[in-house]
Short mmCIF file of C-alpha atoms in Angstrom, two decimals:
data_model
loop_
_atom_site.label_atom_id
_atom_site.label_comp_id
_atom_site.label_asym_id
_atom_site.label_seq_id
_atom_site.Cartn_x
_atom_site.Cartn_y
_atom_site.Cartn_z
CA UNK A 150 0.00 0.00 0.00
CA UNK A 151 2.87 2.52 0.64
CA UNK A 152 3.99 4.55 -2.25
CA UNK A 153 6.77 6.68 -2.47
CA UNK A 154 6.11 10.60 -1.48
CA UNK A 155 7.56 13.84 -0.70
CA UNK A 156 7.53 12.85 3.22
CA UNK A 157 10.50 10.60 1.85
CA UNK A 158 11.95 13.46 -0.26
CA UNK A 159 16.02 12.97 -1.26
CA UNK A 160 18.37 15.05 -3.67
CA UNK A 161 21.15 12.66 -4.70
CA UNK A 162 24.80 14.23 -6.25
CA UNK A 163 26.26 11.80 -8.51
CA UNK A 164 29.20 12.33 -10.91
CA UNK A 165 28.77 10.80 -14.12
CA UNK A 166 29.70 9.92 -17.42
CA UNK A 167 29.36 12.74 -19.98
CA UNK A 168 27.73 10.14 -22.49
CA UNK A 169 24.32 10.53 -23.80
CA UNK A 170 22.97 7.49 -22.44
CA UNK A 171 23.89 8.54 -18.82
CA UNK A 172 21.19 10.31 -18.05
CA UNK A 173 18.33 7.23 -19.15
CA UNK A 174 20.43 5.13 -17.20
CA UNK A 175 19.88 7.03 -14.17
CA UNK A 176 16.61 7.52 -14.99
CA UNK A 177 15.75 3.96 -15.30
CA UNK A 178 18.14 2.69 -12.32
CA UNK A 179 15.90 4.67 -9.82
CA UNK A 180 12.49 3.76 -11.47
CA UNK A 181 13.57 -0.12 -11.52
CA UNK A 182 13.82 -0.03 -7.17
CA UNK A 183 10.40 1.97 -7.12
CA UNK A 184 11.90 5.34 -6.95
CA UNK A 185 9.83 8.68 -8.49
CA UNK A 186 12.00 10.79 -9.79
CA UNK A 187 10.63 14.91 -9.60
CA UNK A 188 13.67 16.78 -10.78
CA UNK A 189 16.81 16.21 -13.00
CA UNK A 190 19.12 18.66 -12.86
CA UNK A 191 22.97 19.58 -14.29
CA UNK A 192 25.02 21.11 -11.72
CA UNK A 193 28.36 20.89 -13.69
CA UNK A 194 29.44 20.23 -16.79
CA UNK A 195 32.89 18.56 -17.77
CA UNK A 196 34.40 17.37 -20.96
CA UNK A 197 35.62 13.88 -19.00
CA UNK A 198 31.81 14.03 -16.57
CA UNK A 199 28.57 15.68 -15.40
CA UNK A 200 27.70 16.51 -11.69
CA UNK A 201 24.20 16.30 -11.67
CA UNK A 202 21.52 16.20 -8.59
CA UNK A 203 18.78 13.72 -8.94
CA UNK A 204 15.80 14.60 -6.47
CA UNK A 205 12.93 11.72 -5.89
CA UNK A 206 10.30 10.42 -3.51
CA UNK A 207 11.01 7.39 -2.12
CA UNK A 208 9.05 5.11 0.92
CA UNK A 209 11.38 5.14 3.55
CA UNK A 210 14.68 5.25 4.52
CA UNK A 211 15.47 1.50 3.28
CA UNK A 212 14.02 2.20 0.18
CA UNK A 213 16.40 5.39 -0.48
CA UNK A 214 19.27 2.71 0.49
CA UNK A 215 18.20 1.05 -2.25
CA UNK A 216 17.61 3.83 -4.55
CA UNK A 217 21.46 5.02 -3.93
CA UNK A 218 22.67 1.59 -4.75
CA UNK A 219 21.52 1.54 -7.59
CA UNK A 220 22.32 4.27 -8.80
CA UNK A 221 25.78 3.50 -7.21
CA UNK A 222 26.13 0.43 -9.53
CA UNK A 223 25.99 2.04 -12.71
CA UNK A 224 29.45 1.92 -14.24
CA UNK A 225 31.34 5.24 -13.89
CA UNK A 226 28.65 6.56 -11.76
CA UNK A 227 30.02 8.15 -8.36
CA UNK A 228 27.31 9.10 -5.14
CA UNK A 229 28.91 12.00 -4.39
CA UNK A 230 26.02 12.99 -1.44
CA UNK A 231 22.59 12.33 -0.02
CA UNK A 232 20.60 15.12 1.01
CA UNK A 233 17.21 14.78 2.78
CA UNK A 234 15.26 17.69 1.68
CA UNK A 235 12.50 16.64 4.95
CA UNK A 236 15.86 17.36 7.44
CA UNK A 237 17.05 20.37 5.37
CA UNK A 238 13.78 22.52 5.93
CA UNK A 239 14.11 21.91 9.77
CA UNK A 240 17.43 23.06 10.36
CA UNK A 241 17.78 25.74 12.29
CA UNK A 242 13.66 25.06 13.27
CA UNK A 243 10.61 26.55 11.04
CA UNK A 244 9.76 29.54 13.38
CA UNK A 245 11.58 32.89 13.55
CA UNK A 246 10.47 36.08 15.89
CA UNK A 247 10.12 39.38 13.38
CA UNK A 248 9.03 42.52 14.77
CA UNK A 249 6.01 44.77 13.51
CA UNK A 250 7.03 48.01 13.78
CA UNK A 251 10.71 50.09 12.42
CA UNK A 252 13.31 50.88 14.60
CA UNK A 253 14.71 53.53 12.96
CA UNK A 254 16.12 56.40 15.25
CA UNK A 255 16.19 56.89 19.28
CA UNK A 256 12.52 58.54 18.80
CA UNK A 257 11.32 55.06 17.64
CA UNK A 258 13.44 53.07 20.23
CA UNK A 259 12.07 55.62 22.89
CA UNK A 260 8.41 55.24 21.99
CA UNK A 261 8.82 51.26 21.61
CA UNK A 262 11.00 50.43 24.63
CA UNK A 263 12.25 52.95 27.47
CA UNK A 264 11.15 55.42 28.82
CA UNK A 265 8.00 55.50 26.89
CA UNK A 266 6.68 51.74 27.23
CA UNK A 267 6.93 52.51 30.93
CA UNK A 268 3.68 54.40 30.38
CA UNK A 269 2.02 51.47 28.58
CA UNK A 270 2.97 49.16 31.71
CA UNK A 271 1.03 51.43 33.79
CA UNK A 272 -2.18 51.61 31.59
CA UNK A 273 -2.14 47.09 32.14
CA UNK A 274 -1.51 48.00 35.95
CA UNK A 275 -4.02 49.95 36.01
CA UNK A 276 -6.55 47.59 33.99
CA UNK A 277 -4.93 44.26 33.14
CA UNK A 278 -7.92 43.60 30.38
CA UNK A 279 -5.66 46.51 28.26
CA UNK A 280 -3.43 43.92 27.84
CA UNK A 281 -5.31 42.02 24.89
CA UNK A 282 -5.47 45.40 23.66
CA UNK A 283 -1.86 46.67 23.56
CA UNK A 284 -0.08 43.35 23.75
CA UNK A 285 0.93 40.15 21.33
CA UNK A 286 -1.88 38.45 23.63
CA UNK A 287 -4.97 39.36 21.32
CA UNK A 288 -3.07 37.23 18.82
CA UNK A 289 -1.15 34.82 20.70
CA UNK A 290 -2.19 30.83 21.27
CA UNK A 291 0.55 28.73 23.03
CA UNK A 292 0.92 25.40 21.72
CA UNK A 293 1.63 22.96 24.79
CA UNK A 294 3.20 19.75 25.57
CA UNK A 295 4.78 17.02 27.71
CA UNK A 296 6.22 14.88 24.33
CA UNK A 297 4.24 11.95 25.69
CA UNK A 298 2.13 11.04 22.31
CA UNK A 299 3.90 12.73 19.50
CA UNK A 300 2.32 12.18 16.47
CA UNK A 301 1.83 7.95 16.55
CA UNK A 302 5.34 8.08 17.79
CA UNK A 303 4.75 7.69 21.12
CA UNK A 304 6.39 8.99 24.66
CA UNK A 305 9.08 10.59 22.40
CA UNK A 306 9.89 13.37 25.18
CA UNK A 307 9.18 17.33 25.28
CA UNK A 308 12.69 18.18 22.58
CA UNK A 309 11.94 15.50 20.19
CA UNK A 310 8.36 17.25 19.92
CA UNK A 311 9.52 20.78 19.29
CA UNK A 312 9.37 19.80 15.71
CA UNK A 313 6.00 18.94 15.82
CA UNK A 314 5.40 22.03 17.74
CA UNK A 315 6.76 24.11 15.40
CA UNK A 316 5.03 22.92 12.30
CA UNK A 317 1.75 23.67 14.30
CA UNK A 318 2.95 26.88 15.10
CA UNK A 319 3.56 27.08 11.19
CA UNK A 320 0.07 26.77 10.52
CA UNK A 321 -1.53 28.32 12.60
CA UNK A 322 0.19 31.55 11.17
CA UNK A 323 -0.35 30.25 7.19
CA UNK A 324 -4.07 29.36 7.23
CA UNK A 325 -5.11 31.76 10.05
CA UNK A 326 -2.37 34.40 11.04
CA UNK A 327 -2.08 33.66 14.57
CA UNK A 328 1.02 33.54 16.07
CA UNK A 329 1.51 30.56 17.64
CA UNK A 330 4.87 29.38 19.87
CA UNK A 331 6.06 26.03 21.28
CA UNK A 332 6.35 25.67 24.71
CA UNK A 333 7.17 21.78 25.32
CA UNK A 334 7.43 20.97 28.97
CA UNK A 335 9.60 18.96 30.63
CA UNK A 336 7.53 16.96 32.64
CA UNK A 337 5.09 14.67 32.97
CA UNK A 338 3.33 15.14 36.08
CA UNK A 339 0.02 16.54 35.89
CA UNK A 340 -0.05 19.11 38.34
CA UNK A 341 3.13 20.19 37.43
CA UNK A 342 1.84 20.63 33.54
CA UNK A 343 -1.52 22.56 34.80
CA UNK A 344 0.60 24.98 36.80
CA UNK A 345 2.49 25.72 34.42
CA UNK A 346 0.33 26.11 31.84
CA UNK A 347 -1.68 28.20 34.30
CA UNK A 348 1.88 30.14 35.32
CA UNK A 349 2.47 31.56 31.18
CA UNK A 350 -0.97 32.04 30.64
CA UNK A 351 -0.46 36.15 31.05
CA UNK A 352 0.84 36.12 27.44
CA UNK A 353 -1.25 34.27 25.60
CA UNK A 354 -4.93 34.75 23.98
CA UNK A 355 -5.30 30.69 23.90
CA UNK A 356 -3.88 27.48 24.72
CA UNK A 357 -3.95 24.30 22.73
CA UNK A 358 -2.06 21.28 24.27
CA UNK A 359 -1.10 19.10 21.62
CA UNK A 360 0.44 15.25 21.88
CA UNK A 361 -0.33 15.16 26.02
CA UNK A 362 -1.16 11.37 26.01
CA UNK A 363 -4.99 9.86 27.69
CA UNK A 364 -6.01 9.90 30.17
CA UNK A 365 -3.84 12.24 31.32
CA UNK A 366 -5.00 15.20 28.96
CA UNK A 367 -8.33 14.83 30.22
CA UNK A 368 -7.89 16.06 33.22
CA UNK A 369 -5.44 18.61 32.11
CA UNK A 370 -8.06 19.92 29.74
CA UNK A 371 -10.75 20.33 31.97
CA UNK A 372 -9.02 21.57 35.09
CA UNK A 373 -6.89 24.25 33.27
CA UNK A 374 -10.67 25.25 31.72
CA UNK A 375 -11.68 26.10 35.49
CA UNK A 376 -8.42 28.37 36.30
CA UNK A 377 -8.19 30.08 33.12
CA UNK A 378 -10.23 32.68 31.45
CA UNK A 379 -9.07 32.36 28.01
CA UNK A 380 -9.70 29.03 25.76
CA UNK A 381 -8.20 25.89 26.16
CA UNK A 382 -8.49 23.28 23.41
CA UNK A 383 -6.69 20.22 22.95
CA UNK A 384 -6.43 19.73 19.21
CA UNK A 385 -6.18 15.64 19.09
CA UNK A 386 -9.44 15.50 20.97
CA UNK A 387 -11.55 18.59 19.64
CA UNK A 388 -9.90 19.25 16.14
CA UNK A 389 -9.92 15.99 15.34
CA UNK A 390 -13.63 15.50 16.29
CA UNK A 391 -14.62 18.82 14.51
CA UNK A 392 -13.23 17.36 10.67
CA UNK A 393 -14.68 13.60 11.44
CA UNK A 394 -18.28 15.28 12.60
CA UNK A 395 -17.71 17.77 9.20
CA UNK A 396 -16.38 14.72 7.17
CA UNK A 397 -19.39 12.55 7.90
CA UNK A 398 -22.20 15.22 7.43
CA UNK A 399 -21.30 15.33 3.98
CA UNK A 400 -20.73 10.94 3.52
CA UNK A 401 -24.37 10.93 5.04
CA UNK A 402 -25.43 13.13 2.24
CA UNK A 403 -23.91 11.31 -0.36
CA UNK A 404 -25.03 7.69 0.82
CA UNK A 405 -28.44 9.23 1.40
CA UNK A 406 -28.85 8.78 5.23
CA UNK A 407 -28.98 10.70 8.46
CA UNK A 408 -27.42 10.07 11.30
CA UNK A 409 -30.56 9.70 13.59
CA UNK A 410 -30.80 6.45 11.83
CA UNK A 411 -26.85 4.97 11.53
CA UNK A 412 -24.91 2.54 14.18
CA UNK A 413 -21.70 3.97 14.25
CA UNK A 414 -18.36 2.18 15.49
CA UNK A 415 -15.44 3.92 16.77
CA UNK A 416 -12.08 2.23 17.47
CA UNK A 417 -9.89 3.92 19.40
CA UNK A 418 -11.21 5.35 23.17
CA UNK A 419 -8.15 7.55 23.65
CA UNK A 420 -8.03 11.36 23.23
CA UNK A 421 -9.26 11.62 19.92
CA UNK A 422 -11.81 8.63 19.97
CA UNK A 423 -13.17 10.14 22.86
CA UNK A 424 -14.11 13.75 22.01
CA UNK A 425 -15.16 11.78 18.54
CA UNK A 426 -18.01 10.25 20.51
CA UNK A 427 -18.87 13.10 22.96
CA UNK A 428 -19.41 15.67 19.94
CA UNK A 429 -21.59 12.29 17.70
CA UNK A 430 -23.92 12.09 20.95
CA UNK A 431 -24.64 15.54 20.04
CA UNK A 432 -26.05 14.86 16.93
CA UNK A 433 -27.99 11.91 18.28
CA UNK A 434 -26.86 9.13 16.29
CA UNK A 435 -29.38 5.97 16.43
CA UNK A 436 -26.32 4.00 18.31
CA UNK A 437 -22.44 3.92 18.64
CA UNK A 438 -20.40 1.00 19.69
CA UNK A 439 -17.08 1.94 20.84
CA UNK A 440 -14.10 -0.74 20.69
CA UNK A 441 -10.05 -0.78 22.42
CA UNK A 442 -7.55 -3.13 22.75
CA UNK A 443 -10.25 -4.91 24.72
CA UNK A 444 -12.75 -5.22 22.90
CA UNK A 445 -16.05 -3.54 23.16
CA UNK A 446 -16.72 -0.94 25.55
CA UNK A 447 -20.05 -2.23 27.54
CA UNK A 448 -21.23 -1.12 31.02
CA UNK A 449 -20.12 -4.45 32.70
CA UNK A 450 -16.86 -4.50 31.94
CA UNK A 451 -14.26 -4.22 34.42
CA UNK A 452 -11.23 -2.20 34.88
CA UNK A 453 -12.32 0.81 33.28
CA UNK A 454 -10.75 4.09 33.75
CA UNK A 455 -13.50 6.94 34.27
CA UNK A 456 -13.35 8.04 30.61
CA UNK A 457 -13.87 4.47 29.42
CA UNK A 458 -16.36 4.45 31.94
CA UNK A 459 -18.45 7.53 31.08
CA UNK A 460 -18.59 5.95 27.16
CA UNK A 461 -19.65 2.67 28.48
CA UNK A 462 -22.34 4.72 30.00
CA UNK A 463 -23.29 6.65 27.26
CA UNK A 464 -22.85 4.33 24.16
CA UNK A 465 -23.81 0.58 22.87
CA UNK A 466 -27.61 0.70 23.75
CA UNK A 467 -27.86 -2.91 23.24
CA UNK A 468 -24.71 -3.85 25.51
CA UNK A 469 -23.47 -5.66 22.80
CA UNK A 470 -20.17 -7.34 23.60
CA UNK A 471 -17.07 -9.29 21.43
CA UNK A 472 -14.62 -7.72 19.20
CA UNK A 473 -13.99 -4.73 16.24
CA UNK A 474 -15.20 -7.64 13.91
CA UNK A 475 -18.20 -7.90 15.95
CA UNK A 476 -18.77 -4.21 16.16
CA UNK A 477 -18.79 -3.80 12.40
CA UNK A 478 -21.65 -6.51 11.37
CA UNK A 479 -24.56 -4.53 10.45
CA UNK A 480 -22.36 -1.11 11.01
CA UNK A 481 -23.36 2.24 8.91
CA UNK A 482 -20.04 3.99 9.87
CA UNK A 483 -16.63 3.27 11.08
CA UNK A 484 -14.39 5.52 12.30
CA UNK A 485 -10.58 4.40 13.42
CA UNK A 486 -8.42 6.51 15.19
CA UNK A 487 -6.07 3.39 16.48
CA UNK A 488 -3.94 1.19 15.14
CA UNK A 489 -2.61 -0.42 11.88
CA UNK A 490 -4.52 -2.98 9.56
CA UNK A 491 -6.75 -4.18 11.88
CA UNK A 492 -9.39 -5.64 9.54
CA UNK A 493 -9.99 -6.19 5.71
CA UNK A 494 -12.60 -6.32 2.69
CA UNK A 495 -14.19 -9.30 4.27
CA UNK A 496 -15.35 -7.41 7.46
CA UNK A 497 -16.03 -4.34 5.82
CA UNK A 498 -18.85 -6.87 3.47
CA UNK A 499 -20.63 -7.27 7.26
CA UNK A 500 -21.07 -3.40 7.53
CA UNK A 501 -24.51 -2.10 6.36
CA UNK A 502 -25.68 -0.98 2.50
CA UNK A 503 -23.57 1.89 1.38
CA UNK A 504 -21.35 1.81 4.26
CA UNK A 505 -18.85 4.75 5.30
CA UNK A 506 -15.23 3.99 6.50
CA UNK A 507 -12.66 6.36 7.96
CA UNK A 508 -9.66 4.73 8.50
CA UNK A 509 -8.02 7.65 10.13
CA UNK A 510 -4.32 5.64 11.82
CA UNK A 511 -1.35 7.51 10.86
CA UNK A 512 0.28 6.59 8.81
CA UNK A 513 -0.88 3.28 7.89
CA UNK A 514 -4.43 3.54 8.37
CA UNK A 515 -7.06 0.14 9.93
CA UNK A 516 -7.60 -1.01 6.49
CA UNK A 517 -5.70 -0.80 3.16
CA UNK A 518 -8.27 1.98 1.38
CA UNK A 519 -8.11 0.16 -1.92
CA UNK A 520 -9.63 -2.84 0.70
CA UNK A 521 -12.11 -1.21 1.95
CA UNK A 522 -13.31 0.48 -1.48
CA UNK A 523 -14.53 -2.91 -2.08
CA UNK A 524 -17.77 -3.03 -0.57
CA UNK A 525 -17.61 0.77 1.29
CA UNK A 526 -19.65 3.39 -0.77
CA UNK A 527 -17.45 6.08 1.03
CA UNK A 528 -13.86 5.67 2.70
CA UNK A 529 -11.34 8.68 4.36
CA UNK A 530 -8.08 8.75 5.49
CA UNK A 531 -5.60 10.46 7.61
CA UNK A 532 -3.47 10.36 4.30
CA UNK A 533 -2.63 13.06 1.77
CA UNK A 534 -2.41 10.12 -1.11
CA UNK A 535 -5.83 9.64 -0.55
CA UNK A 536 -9.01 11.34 -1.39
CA UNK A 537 -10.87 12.95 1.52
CA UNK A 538 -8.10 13.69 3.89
CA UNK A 539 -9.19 14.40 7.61
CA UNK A 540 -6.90 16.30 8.62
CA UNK A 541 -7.22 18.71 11.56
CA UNK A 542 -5.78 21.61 9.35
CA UNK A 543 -9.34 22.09 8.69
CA UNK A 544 -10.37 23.08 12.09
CA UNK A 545 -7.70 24.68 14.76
CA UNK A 546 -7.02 27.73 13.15
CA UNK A 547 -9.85 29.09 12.05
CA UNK A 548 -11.35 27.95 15.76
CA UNK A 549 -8.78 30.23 17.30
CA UNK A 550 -9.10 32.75 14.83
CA UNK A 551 -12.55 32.83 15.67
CA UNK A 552 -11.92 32.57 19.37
CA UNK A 553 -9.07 35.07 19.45
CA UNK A 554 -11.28 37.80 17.35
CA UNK A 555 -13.81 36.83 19.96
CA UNK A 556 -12.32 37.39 23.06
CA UNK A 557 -13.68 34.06 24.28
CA UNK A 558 -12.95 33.00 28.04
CA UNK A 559 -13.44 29.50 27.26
CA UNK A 560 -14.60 26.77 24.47
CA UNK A 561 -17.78 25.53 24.30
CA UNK A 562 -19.34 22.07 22.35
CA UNK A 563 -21.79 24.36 20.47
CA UNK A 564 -18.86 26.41 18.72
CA UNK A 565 -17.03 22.86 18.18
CA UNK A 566 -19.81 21.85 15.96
CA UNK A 567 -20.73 25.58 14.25
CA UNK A 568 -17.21 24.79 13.13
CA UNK A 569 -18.17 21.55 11.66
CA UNK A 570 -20.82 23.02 10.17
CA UNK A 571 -18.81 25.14 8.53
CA UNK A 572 -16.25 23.05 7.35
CA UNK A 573 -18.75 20.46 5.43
CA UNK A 574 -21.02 23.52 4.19
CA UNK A 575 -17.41 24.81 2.17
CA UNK A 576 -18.28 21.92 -0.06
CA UNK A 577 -21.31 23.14 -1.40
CA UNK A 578 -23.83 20.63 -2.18
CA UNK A 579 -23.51 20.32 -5.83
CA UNK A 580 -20.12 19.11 -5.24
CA UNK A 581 -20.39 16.59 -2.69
CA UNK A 582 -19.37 13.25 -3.91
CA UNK A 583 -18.08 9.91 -2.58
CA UNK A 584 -14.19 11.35 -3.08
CA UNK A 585 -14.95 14.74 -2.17
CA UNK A 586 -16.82 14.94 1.31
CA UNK A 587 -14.08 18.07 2.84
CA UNK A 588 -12.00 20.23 1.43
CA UNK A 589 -8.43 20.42 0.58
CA UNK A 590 -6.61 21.70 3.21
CA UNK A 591 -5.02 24.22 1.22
CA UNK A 592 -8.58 25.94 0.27
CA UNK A 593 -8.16 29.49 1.73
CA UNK A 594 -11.72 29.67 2.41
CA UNK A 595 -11.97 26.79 5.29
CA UNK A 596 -10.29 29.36 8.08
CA UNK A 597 -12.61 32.43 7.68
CA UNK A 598 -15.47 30.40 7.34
CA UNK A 599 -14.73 28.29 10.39
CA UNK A 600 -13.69 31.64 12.36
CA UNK A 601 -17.00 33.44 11.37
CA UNK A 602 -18.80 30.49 13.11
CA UNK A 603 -17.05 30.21 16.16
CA UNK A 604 -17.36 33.73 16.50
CA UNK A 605 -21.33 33.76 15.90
CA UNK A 606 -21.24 30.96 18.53
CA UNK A 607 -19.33 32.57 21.10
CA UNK A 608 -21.64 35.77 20.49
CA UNK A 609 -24.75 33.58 21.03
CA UNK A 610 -23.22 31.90 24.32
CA UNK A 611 -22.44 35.44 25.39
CA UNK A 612 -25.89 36.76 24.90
CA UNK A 613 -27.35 33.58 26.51
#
């Protein structure tokens, strides 16, 4: 299923041959190991060789081994270097500070810093809401974590996230213009993560904690909710839930149903499986059987932590019991945020008519999508090979945007799902289709649209 992309990106310096043929036979070596070439290009040009750079997509990092030796083995031909074009755009890190206004003489310098910001100090002293007003903090969101779920990674640590970090910080700036900033702690004790969180608060207009692993992150969430007055969101729980609830609005139009009427399963009870099923129940679907490493979640089951609990509680009418296999027989929707190839075509031909199937595991998703196209009238991924990519690109910066132009205190689940709303209403109805159920992430009217409905929402919960 794996096929070569830019994730795997690698510009290779050979010297070669100055013969005509050299160039098809470099050509050819990489396309014979699976290798897709995207540029050819001449560096130098010798009467006795050519330095040329070869750039191409490969699958992973065995697979550009095997793309250099072959290229290695072609007589005369010399690897000269291997760059990786993925490690090249992080060095030095993605994020720079630039300031907004010109320092050009001591009247500036005097007017932005000493003696005259002295005066500015004294207006926040005075009345500390100013601050949003004459600060970075109207604008600001700080993007938190411990490092203890990066990406599917795992407990990868608070430096090996700052990557991560960054490229949410990215983002956040490119689709919405909000300046976002790392701040990865080092630690992974709760209280010390809330009070810390609640100690930089001050500066910032929002906080979204990012890659804080469950349960832990619950409790984060909804304790730093009650100390702060300014939003906090964690985006694998909410942003996540916000593109699945958009994605399947628009697969229930397309396979004719509503949701009233559909048994939905959802593997995966963590963080993002979770908040999945707490924003569904809001649209009342007719039942949802929720599935772990266990099994499926049913009231009599023992061990459970309180989250598990609280979907046992709230889920599987009919108490049903067994196994992900069991879950899907007679199934409208499935939706995986877990693990790898964890069923196939076969169980997929148990699900309901006109089924739906997200497969959302990163990066290798709970069923090979060419699979489940078999007998699924809809299927997502978490993929950009894919069609319909749910990706939460679509939802966290236009919800701070919104939130920020706001001035929300807190998040609420009515501007989670105005945001949905407003992601699936993007595609307009004329072009909703079984490979088109959200838009591309790069569609520069997702953000303001999103924004405009978080801040109607927060208006409304105001007025109420």
């Amino acid at each position: 299923m794996p096929v070569p992309g830019p994730g795997y990106s690698i510009t290779v310096r050979l010297e070669a041959p100055p013969s005509a043929s050299a160039a098809g036979d470099m050509a050819s070596a990489v396309g014979r190991v699976g290798g897709v070439i995207t540029a050819f290009d001449v560096v130098e040009s010798h009467n006795d060789r050519v330095i040329v750079d070869i750039t191409c997509n490969a699958i992973g990092a065995n697979h550009v081994n095997d793309i250099t030796d072959a290229l290695a083995l072609l007589p005369g031909v010399k690897v000269r270097k291997i760059s990786d074009r993925t490690f090249l755009i992080h060095l030095g890190g993605k994020l720079e500070i630039a300031s907004k206004i010109p320092l050009r003489n001591r009247d500036d310098l005097s007017r932005a810093y000493t003696p005259g910001v002295a005066r500015v100090c004294q207006a926040i002293a005075a009345n500390p809401e100013d601050a949003r007003r004459l600060t970075i903090k109207r604008n600001t969101v700080a993007v938190v974590t411990d490092g203890s779920a990066v990406l599917g990674l795992g407990n990868l640590g608070p430096e090996a996230a700052l990557p991560v970090m960054e490229g949410k910080a990215v983002l956040f700036k490119k689709f919405a213009g909000v300046d976002a900033w790392p701040v990865c702690l080092d630690t992974q004790d709760t209280e010390e993560i809330i009070r810390a969180v609640e100690l930089i608060a001050p500066v910032y207009g929002g906080i979204n904690l990012e890659d804080i692993a469950a349960p832990r992150c619950f409790e984060i969430e909804a304790r730093l909710r009650e100390k702060l007055n300014i939003p906090v969101f964690h985006d694998d729980q909410h942003g996540t839930a916000i593109v699945v609830l958009a994605a399947l609005r628009n697969a229930l139009r397309v396979v004719g149903k509503e949701i009233s009427d559909t048994k939905i399963a959802v593997c995966g009870v963590g963080a993002a499986g979770s908040a999945i099923i707490r924003l569904l129940l809001k649209q009342k679907p007719g039942d949802i059987i929720a599935v772990d490493v266990d099994g499926i979640v049913h009231p009599g089951r023992e061990g459970m932590d309180p989250n598990l609990q609280w979907v046992a509680d709230n889920t599987n009418a009919a108490k049903v019991t067994g196994s992900l296999h069991d879950a899907l027989v007679g199934a409208d929707v499935f939706i995986g945020v877990s693990a790898p190839n964890l069923f196939g075509a076969e169980q997929v031909a148990t699900m309901a008519k006109d089924a739906i199937v997200f497969a959302l595991a990163n990066p290798d998703p709970e069923i090979d999508p060419l699979e489940a196209q078999q007998h699924a009238a809809v299927v997502a991924t978490g993929r950009s090979d894919y069609p319909n990519q749910i990706n939460n690109v679509l939802a966290f910066p236009g919800v701070f945007r919104g939130l920020l132009d706001a001035n929300a205190k807190t998040i609420t689940d009515e501007m989670l799902v105005a945001a949905a709303g407003a992601i699936a209403d993007v595609v307009a109805p004329e072009r909703v289709n079984a490979s088109f159920i959200v838009p591309s992430v790069f569609d520069t009217t997702v953000a303001p649209a999103v924004a405009e409905a978080v801040r109607k929402a927060a208006g409304s919960a105001v007025a109420g």
